[in-house]
PDB file of C-alpha atoms in Angstrom:
ATOM      1  CA  MET E1391       0.258  -0.179  -0.265  1.00 87.00           C
ATOM      2  CA  LEU E1392       1.007   3.219  -1.296  1.00 88.00           C
ATOM      3  CA  THR E1393       0.073   6.424   0.847  1.00 88.00           C
ATOM      4  CA  VAL E1394       0.497  10.262  -0.577  1.00 85.00           C
ATOM      5  CA  GLN E1395       0.435  13.305   1.585  1.00 87.00           C
ATOM      6  CA  ILE E1396      -0.111  16.756  -0.604  1.00 87.00           C
ATOM      7  CA  ASN E1397       0.281  19.950   0.976  1.00 90.00           C
ATOM      8  CA  GLU E1398      -2.467  21.594  -0.198  1.00 90.00           C
ATOM      9  CA  SER E1399      -1.451  25.406   0.446  1.00 92.00           C
ATOM     10  CA  GLU E1400       2.105  24.513  -1.603  1.00 92.00           C
ATOM     11  CA  VAL E1401       0.329  23.267  -4.139  1.00 87.00           C
ATOM     12  CA  LYS E1402      -2.384  25.761  -4.599  1.00 92.00           C
ATOM     13  CA  GLN E1403       0.343  28.740  -4.205  1.00 94.00           C
ATOM     14  CA  LEU E1404       2.166  26.442  -6.899  1.00 92.00           C
ATOM     15  CA  VAL E1405      -0.934  26.187  -8.795  1.00 93.00           C
ATOM     16  CA  ARG E1406      -1.165  30.304  -8.847  1.00 94.00           C
ATOM     17  CA  GLU E1407       2.286  30.910  -9.823  1.00 94.00           C
ATOM     18  CA  ARG E1408       2.046  29.316 -12.546  1.00 93.00           C
ATOM     19  CA  ILE E1409      -1.703  30.508 -13.914  1.00 90.00           C
ATOM     20  CA  THR E1410       0.195  33.896 -13.510  1.00 89.00           C
ATOM     21  CA  GLU E1411       2.902  33.576 -15.352  1.00 87.00           C
ATOM     22  CA  LEU E1412       0.417  31.570 -18.320  1.00 85.00           C
ATOM     23  CA  VAL E1413      -1.483  35.469 -17.912  1.00 82.00           C
ATOM     24  CA  LYS E1414       1.790  36.997 -18.742  1.00 79.00           C
ATOM     25  CA  GLU E1415       2.677  35.120 -21.153  1.00 76.00           C
ATOM     26  CA  ILE E1416      -0.298  35.206 -22.985  1.00 73.00           C
ATOM     27  CA  ASP E1417      -0.424  39.160 -22.211  1.00 66.00           C
ATOM     28  CA  ALA E1418       2.717  39.925 -23.599  1.00 67.00           C
ATOM     29  CA  GLU E1419       1.826  38.028 -27.291  1.00 74.00           C
ATOM     30  CA  TYR E1420       0.299  41.409 -27.758  1.00 79.00           C
ATOM     31  CA  VAL E1421       1.542  45.040 -28.053  1.00 87.00           C
ATOM     32  CA  PHE E1422      -1.497  46.800 -29.256  1.00 91.00           C
ATOM     33  CA  TRP E1423      -5.855  45.259 -29.702  1.00 94.00           C
ATOM     34  CA  ASP E1424      -7.710  46.456 -32.646  1.00 95.00           C
ATOM     35  CA  ALA E1425     -11.710  46.585 -32.228  1.00 97.00           C
ATOM     36  CA  LYS E1426     -12.501  42.967 -32.943  1.00 96.00           C
ATOM     37  CA  GLU E1427      -9.958  42.138 -29.280  1.00 94.00           C
ATOM     38  CA  LEU E1428     -11.126  44.978 -27.638  1.00 96.00           C
ATOM     39  CA  MET E1429     -14.937  43.497 -28.290  1.00 97.00           C
ATOM     40  CA  ARG E1430     -13.449  39.644 -27.343  1.00 95.00           C
ATOM     41  CA  ARG E1431     -11.090  40.913 -24.756  1.00 93.00           C
ATOM     42  CA  THR E1432     -13.990  42.572 -22.767  1.00 96.00           C
ATOM     43  CA  CYS E1433     -17.119  41.161 -23.941  1.00 96.00           C
ATOM     44  CA  MET E1434     -18.492  44.197 -24.658  1.00 97.00           C
ATOM     45  CA  SER E1435     -20.554  44.743 -28.713  1.00 97.00           C
ATOM     46  CA  TRP E1436     -18.594  47.899 -30.772  1.00 97.00           C
ATOM     47  CA  ASN E1437     -21.509  49.722 -29.952  1.00 97.00           C
ATOM     48  CA  PHE E1438     -21.221  49.297 -26.145  1.00 97.00           C
ATOM     49  CA  ILE E1439     -17.902  50.329 -25.900  1.00 97.00           C
ATOM     50  CA  GLN E1440     -18.538  53.642 -27.930  1.00 97.00           C
ATOM     51  CA  GLN E1441     -21.343  53.927 -25.200  1.00 96.00           C
ATOM     52  CA  GLN E1442     -19.697  53.851 -21.933  1.00 95.00           C
ATOM     53  CA  PHE E1443     -15.872  54.516 -23.235  1.00 96.00           C
ATOM     54  CA  PHE E1444     -14.347  54.978 -26.402  1.00 97.00           C
ATOM     55  CA  PHE E1445     -14.505  58.450 -26.004  1.00 97.00           C
ATOM     56  CA  ASP E1446     -13.406  59.475 -22.542  1.00 97.00           C
ATOM     57  CA  PRO E1447     -10.226  61.208 -23.245  1.00 97.00           C
ATOM     58  CA  ARG E1448      -8.183  58.891 -20.924  1.00 97.00           C
ATOM     59  CA  PHE E1449      -8.781  55.491 -23.185  1.00 98.00           C
ATOM     60  CA  PRO E1450      -5.657  55.263 -25.460  1.00 97.00           C
ATOM     61  CA  LYS E1451      -6.617  54.767 -29.035  1.00 97.00           C
ATOM     62  CA  PHE E1452      -4.958  54.950 -32.086  1.00 97.00           C
ATOM     63  CA  LYS E1453      -6.172  55.333 -35.565  1.00 97.00           C
ATOM     64  CA  VAL E1454      -4.343  54.043 -38.861  1.00 96.00           C
ATOM     65  CA  GLY E1455      -5.912  55.101 -41.492  1.00 96.00           C
ATOM     66  CA  ASN E1456      -9.961  53.882 -41.192  1.00 96.00           C
ATOM     67  CA  LYS E1457      -9.056  50.959 -38.438  1.00 96.00           C
ATOM     68  CA  TRP E1458      -8.958  51.772 -34.512  1.00 97.00           C
ATOM     69  CA  TYR E1459      -5.734  50.369 -32.512  1.00 97.00           C
ATOM     70  CA  PHE E1460      -5.659  49.995 -28.636  1.00 97.00           C
ATOM     71  CA  PRO E1461      -2.130  49.343 -26.536  1.00 95.00           C
ATOM     72  CA  ALA E1462      -2.795  46.284 -25.004  1.00 91.00           C
ATOM     73  CA  ARG E1463      -1.132  47.219 -21.933  1.00 88.00           C
ATOM     74  CA  GLU E1464      -2.085  51.107 -21.513  1.00 94.00           C
ATOM     75  CA  THR E1465      -5.868  49.581 -22.457  1.00 96.00           C
ATOM     76  CA  ARG E1466      -6.006  46.885 -19.871  1.00 93.00           C
ATOM     77  CA  GLU E1467      -5.110  49.305 -17.662  1.00 94.00           C
ATOM     78  CA  PHE E1468      -7.886  52.110 -18.628  1.00 97.00           C
ATOM     79  CA  LEU E1469     -10.466  49.309 -18.207  1.00 97.00           C
ATOM     80  CA  LEU E1470      -9.539  47.794 -15.055  1.00 95.00           C
ATOM     81  CA  ARG E1471      -9.719  51.696 -13.790  1.00 96.00           C
ATOM     82  CA  TRP E1472     -12.318  52.632 -15.399  1.00 96.00           C
ATOM     83  CA  LEU E1473     -14.436  49.367 -14.353  1.00 94.00           C
ATOM     84  CA  LYS E1474     -13.447  49.990 -10.952  1.00 93.00           C
ATOM     85  CA  GLU E1475     -14.897  53.856 -11.214  1.00 93.00           C
ATOM     86  CA  GLN E1476     -18.639  52.009 -12.508  1.00 91.00           C
ATOM     87  CA  LYS E1477     -19.202  50.897  -9.198  1.00 79.00           C
ATOM     88  CA  ARG E1478     -19.129  54.683  -7.360  1.00 69.00           C
ATOM     89  CA  SER E1479     -21.849  55.345 -10.142  1.00 56.00           C
TER      90      SER E1479
END
């Protein structure tokens, strides 16, 4: 008979660390998002994005030709700030 003991808190910590690493890798994949990626990342429609925060002067955006681009890191930071502000409304 074989008995194995696992330290649950250590396993949880290892899992958290690995998840954090994977999230950083995923975030590092993109330098910027286009409108389609912004909609995917936020689970919001283009109309809703425009109504809620697109025209906020703090929202980082650049138009190149006919296409909008959003710096990934700055956009993520803005979205987190914006979402926290919605609690107060």
